[in-house]
Amino acid sequence: MTTGLVALALGTTGCIGGDSGSSGNGNGNGNGNGSGSSELEIVHARDVYDGDSTELEETAPLATDDDAALAMDFAYFAYLVETAMDSFEVVTQQNREDDEATQQTVESDCHLHPGEVELEEEVSPAQPSPGDTVTMTTTWTTHPDDGYCIELLNHDAPVVFHGEVTQVSETEYHDDGSVGVTTSVTTYEDFSMEWLSLQVGQELVEVILSGEDHRGSLGDSAGGDVENYIAIALDVELPQLGDGDELHTILRNGHFGTDMEQVIDMELASPFLEGTVTTNQVDPETFFDGGSDTPQTCDGGPLNNAEDSTNGSVEIRADAVEYLGELQGISDCGEFVLSAVAGGGSGGTYMLLDQLLEQ
């Protein structure tokens, strides 16, 4: 496995769920060189969701501007979580001492923070032939006490990970040796992130994830004809917020390619919102990473000494209520303007993550 998405995220250079035949950017764009008649079966996050959230069955009321601002916060938060997931894989790959070793230890990437992750890979068949489908199983296991620390790609926000992640990827190889369809499923079970740049009172923000990340890629990268999908279905616990035991859900879809409308959409369910909202990028260039491998960032926003996104234009919908949230750029780092499009209140100006971290 090599590069991949930062993607959700978003905002980096790689894509979790990638392998030697795939690469990507912050919008989840990957590619696989291929020929032949292979077809990519698109996966949707709701179809693979296997969690326990009852909030997915209810639509959030979005009764006030503050509710809509909280939904915008959740969208940015989900983007940061996906960015962390992708950075976990990409930074580990970059810091490997031996790309050929199937088992090795990678040291933490953060200054003055101990820790490490054990990486183990298994490929079957070990000696593939043309026409084979090759399966790679990758397992990352963090240090039991110190965890494993990295800085998020393009954001420089330090995050300490605890737990184990497993990824199974499959790649089709045609008889001529070219790569066909590449798919991967990454599984998280009580995998935690400790955000060193986000605090609630005196406590660092912790995020506990359980769920799956599905990705697929098909196409001819040389000809620019590539189709990809991302489908992320996660249950999320936030011990420092609310009562600490609420279950929140992120369902995130990304579709990219010549035969599919380019779109990033998320369903975000939370007891804080009293149901589910849908958030969509307005166009491929105005999500939180600006549609770029190297998104423009600013300091002085909610990530404290780290770098926040300056781009972001997001539709927030729940039944007949619709808002538009737009980040204000470098000069007002982390600030966004909320406009009521249909129903709802009168809008207003807010700071990213303020509504969420006050829960």
Tab-separated table of N, CA, C and O in Angstrom, residues 112-202:
chain	number	residue	atom	x	y	z
A	112	LEU	N	9.241	15.766	20.033
A	112	LEU	CA	9.210	15.556	21.491
A	112	LEU	C	8.050	14.673	21.947
A	112	LEU	O	7.694	14.689	23.132
A	113	HIS	N	7.452	13.902	21.046
A	113	HIS	CA	6.373	13.002	21.479
A	113	HIS	C	6.776	11.558	21.164
A	113	HIS	O	7.010	11.208	20.010
A	114	PRO	N	6.876	10.693	22.182
A	114	PRO	CA	7.268	9.304	21.940
A	114	PRO	C	6.139	8.527	21.271
A	114	PRO	O	5.023	9.017	21.133
A	115	GLY	N	6.449	7.322	20.901
A	115	GLY	CA	5.426	6.456	20.329
A	115	GLY	C	5.866	5.835	19.027
A	115	GLY	O	6.888	6.222	18.432
A	116	GLU	N	5.091	4.861	18.566
A	116	GLU	CA	5.423	4.150	17.343
A	116	GLU	C	4.219	3.346	16.893
A	116	GLU	O	3.242	3.171	17.635
A	117	VAL	N	4.304	2.864	15.658
A	117	VAL	CA	3.278	1.988	15.132
A	117	VAL	C	3.961	0.796	14.465
A	117	VAL	O	4.977	0.941	13.786
A	118	GLU	N	3.416	-0.387	14.729
A	118	GLU	CA	3.894	-1.607	14.069
A	118	GLU	C	3.065	-1.828	12.812
A	118	GLU	O	1.836	-1.904	12.869
A	119	LEU	N	3.755	-1.925	11.692
A	119	LEU	CA	3.093	-2.118	10.406
A	119	LEU	C	3.390	-3.515	9.896
A	119	LEU	O	4.547	-3.929	9.851
A	120	GLU	N	2.349	-4.228	9.506
A	120	GLU	CA	2.515	-5.594	8.998
A	120	GLU	C	1.689	-5.759	7.728
A	120	GLU	O	0.509	-5.385	7.695
A	121	GLU	N	2.306	-6.318	6.697
A	121	GLU	CA	1.635	-6.496	5.407
A	121	GLU	C	1.712	-7.959	4.979
A	121	GLU	O	2.722	-8.626	5.174
A	122	GLU	N	0.632	-8.413	4.370
A	122	GLU	CA	0.587	-9.775	3.819
A	122	GLU	C	-0.056	-9.713	2.440
A	122	GLU	O	-1.145	-9.162	2.280
A	123	VAL	N	0.618	-10.283	1.443
A	123	VAL	CA	0.139	-10.244	0.065
A	123	VAL	C	-0.171	-11.654	-0.409
A	123	VAL	O	0.595	-12.589	-0.157
A	124	SER	N	-1.313	-11.792	-1.088
A	124	SER	CA	-1.702	-13.100	-1.630
A	124	SER	C	-2.324	-12.904	-3.018
A	124	SER	O	-3.210	-12.065	-3.189
A	125	PRO	N	-1.833	-13.658	-4.023
A	125	PRO	CA	-0.696	-14.576	-3.960
A	125	PRO	C	0.624	-13.814	-3.835
A	125	PRO	O	0.732	-12.679	-4.289
A	126	ALA	N	1.599	-14.451	-3.226
A	126	ALA	CA	2.881	-13.804	-2.988
A	126	ALA	C	3.604	-13.490	-4.296
A	126	ALA	O	4.321	-12.495	-4.388
A	127	GLN	N	3.433	-14.332	-5.303
A	127	GLN	CA	4.035	-14.124	-6.619
A	127	GLN	C	2.926	-14.060	-7.658
A	127	GLN	O	2.618	-15.042	-8.330
A	128	PRO	N	2.266	-12.915	-7.807
A	128	PRO	CA	1.114	-12.842	-8.720
A	128	PRO	C	1.510	-12.985	-10.177
A	128	PRO	O	2.623	-12.624	-10.585
A	129	SER	N	0.563	-13.511	-10.941
A	129	SER	CA	0.734	-13.667	-12.382
A	129	SER	C	-0.297	-12.791	-13.086
A	129	SER	O	-1.305	-12.387	-12.487
A	130	PRO	N	-0.075	-12.460	-14.364
A	130	PRO	CA	-1.080	-11.692	-15.108
A	130	PRO	C	-2.451	-12.380	-15.037
A	130	PRO	O	-2.550	-13.600	-15.157
A	131	GLY	N	-3.485	-11.597	-14.792
A	131	GLY	CA	-4.829	-12.141	-14.657
A	131	GLY	C	-5.240	-12.385	-13.218
A	131	GLY	O	-6.423	-12.630	-12.937
A	132	ASP	N	-4.290	-12.322	-12.286
A	132	ASP	CA	-4.610	-12.547	-10.870
A	132	ASP	C	-5.258	-11.313	-10.245
A	132	ASP	O	-5.065	-10.177	-10.686
A	133	THR	N	-6.025	-11.568	-9.195
A	133	THR	CA	-6.463	-10.516	-8.293
A	133	THR	C	-5.615	-10.628	-7.038
A	133	THR	O	-5.612	-11.654	-6.368
A	134	VAL	N	-4.879	-9.575	-6.740
A	134	VAL	CA	-3.946	-9.592	-5.620
A	134	VAL	C	-4.596	-8.940	-4.402
A	134	VAL	O	-5.153	-7.849	-4.491
A	135	THR	N	-4.543	-9.642	-3.282
A	135	THR	CA	-5.092	-9.131	-2.026
A	135	THR	C	-3.951	-8.770	-1.091
A	135	THR	O	-3.059	-9.589	-0.849
A	136	MET	N	-3.999	-7.551	-0.580
A	136	MET	CA	-3.026	-7.122	0.423
A	136	MET	C	-3.765	-6.794	1.717
A	136	MET	O	-4.714	-6.014	1.722
A	137	THR	N	-3.316	-7.399	2.798
A	137	THR	CA	-3.864	-7.100	4.129
A	137	THR	C	-2.798	-6.348	4.922
A	137	THR	O	-1.686	-6.833	5.099
A	138	THR	N	-3.159	-5.149	5.362
A	138	THR	CA	-2.230	-4.305	6.105
A	138	THR	C	-2.804	-4.040	7.489
A	138	THR	O	-3.990	-3.699	7.612
A	139	THR	N	-1.986	-4.182	8.501
A	139	THR	CA	-2.415	-3.922	9.877
A	139	THR	C	-1.450	-2.932	10.513
A	139	THR	O	-0.223	-3.093	10.426
A	140	TRP	N	-2.016	-1.893	11.123
A	140	TRP	CA	-1.236	-0.924	11.890
A	140	TRP	C	-1.618	-1.083	13.360
A	140	TRP	O	-2.802	-1.005	13.716
A	141	THR	N	-0.651	-1.270	14.234
A	141	THR	CA	-0.892	-1.405	15.669
A	141	THR	C	-0.024	-0.397	16.407
A	141	THR	O	1.211	-0.468	16.352
A	142	THR	N	-0.640	0.538	17.125
A	142	THR	CA	0.106	1.587	17.804
A	142	THR	C	0.702	1.074	19.114
A	142	THR	O	0.289	0.041	19.645
A	143	HIS	N	1.656	1.827	19.638
A	143	HIS	CA	2.276	1.494	20.918
A	143	HIS	C	1.196	1.444	21.998
A	143	HIS	O	0.346	2.341	22.077
A	144	PRO	N	1.202	0.405	22.860
A	144	PRO	CA	0.109	0.241	23.827
A	144	PRO	C	-0.005	1.374	24.841
A	144	PRO	O	-1.100	1.619	25.368
A	145	ASP	N	1.066	2.068	25.121
A	145	ASP	CA	1.028	3.153	26.107
A	145	ASP	C	1.140	4.529	25.456
A	145	ASP	O	0.316	5.408	25.688
A	146	ASP	N	2.164	4.722	24.642
A	146	ASP	CA	2.444	6.036	24.079
A	146	ASP	C	1.631	6.341	22.828
A	146	ASP	O	1.544	7.507	22.421
A	147	GLY	N	1.062	5.314	22.198
A	147	GLY	CA	0.365	5.540	20.942
A	147	GLY	C	1.328	5.870	19.821
A	147	GLY	O	2.498	5.464	19.824
A	148	TYR	N	0.830	6.648	18.862
A	148	TYR	CA	1.619	6.977	17.672
A	148	TYR	C	1.184	8.357	17.216
A	148	TYR	O	-0.006	8.608	16.971
A	149	CYS	N	2.113	9.281	17.125
A	149	CYS	CA	1.790	10.683	16.850
A	149	CYS	C	2.274	11.087	15.461
A	149	CYS	O	3.406	10.766	15.066
A	150	ILE	N	1.422	11.796	14.726
A	150	ILE	CA	1.811	12.410	13.455
A	150	ILE	C	1.237	13.819	13.409
A	150	ILE	O	0.353	14.182	14.190
A	151	GLU	N	1.740	14.612	12.466
A	151	GLU	CA	1.153	15.910	12.175
A	151	GLU	C	0.365	15.805	10.873
A	151	GLU	O	0.872	15.277	9.877
A	152	LEU	N	-0.861	16.315	10.888
A	152	LEU	CA	-1.735	16.190	9.735
A	152	LEU	C	-1.123	16.866	8.515
A	152	LEU	O	-0.597	17.983	8.598
A	153	LEU	N	-1.222	16.196	7.392
A	153	LEU	CA	-0.735	16.759	6.144
A	153	LEU	C	-1.465	18.065	5.846
A	153	LEU	O	-2.687	18.160	5.978
A	154	ASN	N	-0.717	19.079	5.471
A	154	ASN	CA	-1.220	20.399	5.092
A	154	ASN	C	-1.808	21.201	6.245
A	154	ASN	O	-2.229	22.337	6.052
A	155	HIS	N	-1.897	20.616	7.437
A	155	HIS	CA	-2.471	21.355	8.559
A	155	HIS	C	-1.517	21.434	9.761
A	155	HIS	O	-1.726	22.268	10.642
A	156	ASP	N	-0.517	20.557	9.813
A	156	ASP	CA	0.482	20.571	10.884
A	156	ASP	C	-0.128	20.431	12.268
A	156	ASP	O	0.463	20.878	13.259
A	157	ALA	N	-1.296	19.834	12.351
A	157	ALA	CA	-1.936	19.626	13.652
A	157	ALA	C	-1.513	18.268	14.199
A	157	ALA	O	-1.737	17.241	13.552
A	158	PRO	N	-0.891	18.212	15.376
A	158	PRO	CA	-0.443	16.930	15.929
A	158	PRO	C	-1.609	16.130	16.504
A	158	PRO	O	-2.449	16.669	17.239
A	159	VAL	N	-1.644	14.851	16.176
A	159	VAL	CA	-2.682	13.940	16.655
A	159	VAL	C	-2.014	12.652	17.105
A	159	VAL	O	-1.164	12.107	16.391
A	160	VAL	N	-2.402	12.163	18.282
A	160	VAL	CA	-1.887	10.899	18.801
A	160	VAL	C	-2.958	9.829	18.612
A	160	VAL	O	-4.103	9.994	19.054
A	161	PHE	N	-2.582	8.733	17.959
A	161	PHE	CA	-3.509	7.647	17.674
A	161	PHE	C	-3.278	6.492	18.639
A	161	PHE	O	-2.135	6.188	18.992
A	162	HIS	N	-4.371	5.815	19.002
A	162	HIS	CA	-4.294	4.640	19.855
A	162	HIS	C	-5.197	3.546	19.275
A	162	HIS	O	-6.374	3.811	18.989
A	163	GLY	N	-4.631	2.338	19.118
A	163	GLY	CA	-5.458	1.216	18.676
A	163	GLY	C	-4.889	0.540	17.451
A	163	GLY	O	-3.694	0.658	17.132
A	164	GLU	N	-5.762	-0.173	16.762
A	164	GLU	CA	-5.356	-0.980	15.604
A	164	GLU	C	-6.274	-0.687	14.425
A	164	GLU	O	-7.477	-0.490	14.589
A	165	VAL	N	-5.683	-0.654	13.239
A	165	VAL	CA	-6.416	-0.441	11.994
A	165	VAL	C	-6.048	-1.573	11.037
A	165	VAL	O	-4.871	-1.944	10.930
A	166	THR	N	-7.060	-2.102	10.352
A	166	THR	CA	-6.825	-3.158	9.364
A	166	THR	C	-7.386	-2.723	8.021
A	166	THR	O	-8.493	-2.180	7.941
A	167	GLN	N	-6.620	-2.960	6.986
A	167	GLN	CA	-7.060	-2.634	5.628
A	167	GLN	C	-6.855	-3.832	4.710
A	167	GLN	O	-5.798	-4.463	4.723
A	168	VAL	N	-7.886	-4.145	3.933
A	168	VAL	CA	-7.800	-5.202	2.928
A	168	VAL	C	-8.055	-4.566	1.565
A	168	VAL	O	-9.120	-3.988	1.328
A	169	SER	N	-7.062	-4.641	0.688
A	169	SER	CA	-7.204	-4.082	-0.659
A	169	SER	C	-7.074	-5.192	-1.694
A	169	SER	O	-6.338	-6.163	-1.494
A	170	GLU	N	-7.805	-5.020	-2.787
A	170	GLU	CA	-7.757	-5.976	-3.895
A	170	GLU	C	-7.476	-5.227	-5.188
A	170	GLU	O	-8.088	-4.185	-5.451
A	171	THR	N	-6.560	-5.765	-5.979
A	171	THR	CA	-6.196	-5.152	-7.249
A	171	THR	C	-6.244	-6.200	-8.348
A	171	THR	O	-5.639	-7.272	-8.214
A	172	GLU	N	-6.961	-5.882	-9.421
A	172	GLU	CA	-7.030	-6.786	-10.575
A	172	GLU	C	-5.886	-6.458	-11.534
A	172	GLU	O	-5.650	-5.296	-11.853
A	173	TYR	N	-5.210	-7.489	-11.989
A	173	TYR	CA	-4.172	-7.323	-12.995
A	173	TYR	C	-4.600	-8.043	-14.263
A	173	TYR	O	-4.926	-9.238	-14.237
A	174	HIS	N	-4.630	-7.287	-15.378
A	174	HIS	CA	-5.031	-7.878	-16.643
A	174	HIS	C	-3.914	-8.756	-17.207
A	174	HIS	O	-2.774	-8.725	-16.739
A	175	ASP	N	-4.261	-9.530	-18.226
A	175	ASP	CA	-3.279	-10.430	-18.830
A	175	ASP	C	-2.086	-9.684	-19.419
A	175	ASP	O	-0.989	-10.242	-19.515
A	176	ASP	N	-2.315	-8.404	-19.801
A	176	ASP	CA	-1.204	-7.634	-20.357
A	176	ASP	C	-0.360	-6.973	-19.267
A	176	ASP	O	0.567	-6.214	-19.557
A	177	GLY	N	-0.703	-7.254	-17.994
A	177	GLY	CA	0.057	-6.703	-16.887
A	177	GLY	C	-0.441	-5.373	-16.372
A	177	GLY	O	0.044	-4.882	-15.349
A	178	SER	N	-1.404	-4.765	-17.054
A	178	SER	CA	-1.929	-3.478	-16.595
A	178	SER	C	-2.868	-3.685	-15.410
A	178	SER	O	-3.368	-4.782	-15.161
A	179	VAL	N	-3.102	-2.598	-14.665
A	179	VAL	CA	-3.920	-2.647	-13.463
A	179	VAL	C	-5.362	-2.311	-13.818
A	179	VAL	O	-5.630	-1.336	-14.526
A	180	GLY	N	-6.288	-3.116	-13.310
A	180	GLY	CA	-7.707	-2.865	-13.537
A	180	GLY	C	-8.339	-2.165	-12.364
A	180	GLY	O	-7.977	-1.053	-12.008
A	181	VAL	N	-9.260	-2.845	-11.702
A	181	VAL	CA	-9.985	-2.262	-10.576
A	181	VAL	C	-9.180	-2.435	-9.290
A	181	VAL	O	-8.650	-3.510	-9.017
A	182	THR	N	-9.110	-1.380	-8.514
A	182	THR	CA	-8.512	-1.428	-7.189
A	182	THR	C	-9.564	-1.027	-6.165
A	182	THR	O	-10.198	0.015	-6.315
A	183	THR	N	-9.791	-1.856	-5.166
A	183	THR	CA	-10.721	-1.509	-4.087
A	183	THR	C	-10.054	-1.783	-2.750
A	183	THR	O	-9.132	-2.590	-2.647
A	184	SER	N	-10.539	-1.097	-1.717
A	184	SER	CA	-10.008	-1.345	-0.380
A	184	SER	C	-11.084	-1.098	0.653
A	184	SER	O	-12.001	-0.291	0.451
A	185	VAL	N	-10.972	-1.819	1.766
A	185	VAL	CA	-11.830	-1.605	2.927
A	185	VAL	C	-10.922	-1.478	4.147
A	185	VAL	O	-10.142	-2.382	4.442
A	186	THR	N	-11.023	-0.349	4.832
A	186	THR	CA	-10.262	-0.107	6.043
A	186	THR	C	-11.216	-0.143	7.226
A	186	THR	O	-12.271	0.499	7.197
A	187	THR	N	-10.856	-0.899	8.260
A	187	THR	CA	-11.751	-1.124	9.396
A	187	THR	C	-11.171	-0.511	10.658
A	187	THR	O	-9.987	-0.693	10.973
A	188	TYR	N	-12.034	0.219	11.382
A	188	TYR	CA	-11.676	0.831	12.660
A	188	TYR	C	-12.582	0.269	13.749
A	188	TYR	O	-13.791	0.137	13.541
A	189	GLU	N	-12.017	-0.058	14.886
A	189	GLU	CA	-12.803	-0.554	16.030
A	189	GLU	C	-12.248	0.100	17.294
A	189	GLU	O	-11.159	-0.238	17.739
A	190	ASP	N	-13.017	1.049	17.836
A	190	ASP	CA	-12.566	1.792	19.024
A	190	ASP	C	-11.171	2.360	18.814
A	190	ASP	O	-10.304	2.313	19.699
A	191	PHE	N	-10.957	2.908	17.634
A	191	PHE	CA	-9.672	3.531	17.293
A	191	PHE	C	-9.748	4.996	17.712
A	191	PHE	O	-10.669	5.718	17.314
A	192	SER	N	-8.818	5.443	18.535
A	192	SER	CA	-8.950	6.779	19.113
A	192	SER	C	-7.891	7.739	18.588
A	192	SER	O	-6.778	7.341	18.216
A	193	MET	N	-8.275	9.014	18.560
A	193	MET	CA	-7.395	10.118	18.186
A	193	MET	C	-7.418	11.131	19.317
A	193	MET	O	-8.488	11.550	19.748
A	194	GLU	N	-6.266	11.558	19.760
A	194	GLU	CA	-6.153	12.608	20.757
A	194	GLU	C	-5.575	13.848	20.067
A	194	GLU	O	-4.431	13.849	19.622
A	195	TRP	N	-6.399	14.886	19.955
A	195	TRP	CA	-6.021	16.088	19.219
A	195	TRP	C	-5.269	17.033	20.143
A	195	TRP	O	-5.859	17.634	21.042
A	196	LEU	N	-3.967	17.200	19.903
A	196	LEU	CA	-3.138	18.007	20.784
A	196	LEU	C	-3.349	19.502	20.564
A	196	LEU	O	-2.861	20.312	21.353
A	197	SER	N	-4.077	19.885	19.509
A	197	SER	CA	-4.301	21.302	19.230
A	197	SER	C	-5.744	21.726	19.495
A	197	SER	O	-6.128	22.846	19.166
A	198	LEU	N	-6.566	20.841	20.067
A	198	LEU	CA	-7.954	21.167	20.394
A	198	LEU	C	-8.209	20.831	21.858
A	198	LEU	O	-7.911	19.718	22.300
A	199	GLN	N	-8.778	21.780	22.595
A	199	GLN	CA	-9.056	21.555	24.004
A	199	GLN	C	-10.473	21.962	24.359
A	199	GLN	O	-11.045	22.869	23.767
A	200	VAL	N	-11.037	21.240	25.337
A	200	VAL	CA	-12.283	21.636	25.988
A	200	VAL	C	-11.927	21.852	27.451
A	200	VAL	O	-11.639	20.892	28.173
A	201	GLY	N	-11.906	23.112	27.886
A	201	GLY	CA	-11.398	23.399	29.221
A	201	GLY	C	-9.930	23.024	29.299
A	201	GLY	O	-9.109	23.482	28.512
A	202	GLN	N	-9.593	22.165	30.252
A	202	GLN	CA	-8.212	21.713	30.413
A	202	GLN	C	-7.955	20.366	29.748
A	202	GLN	O	-6.847	19.832	29.844
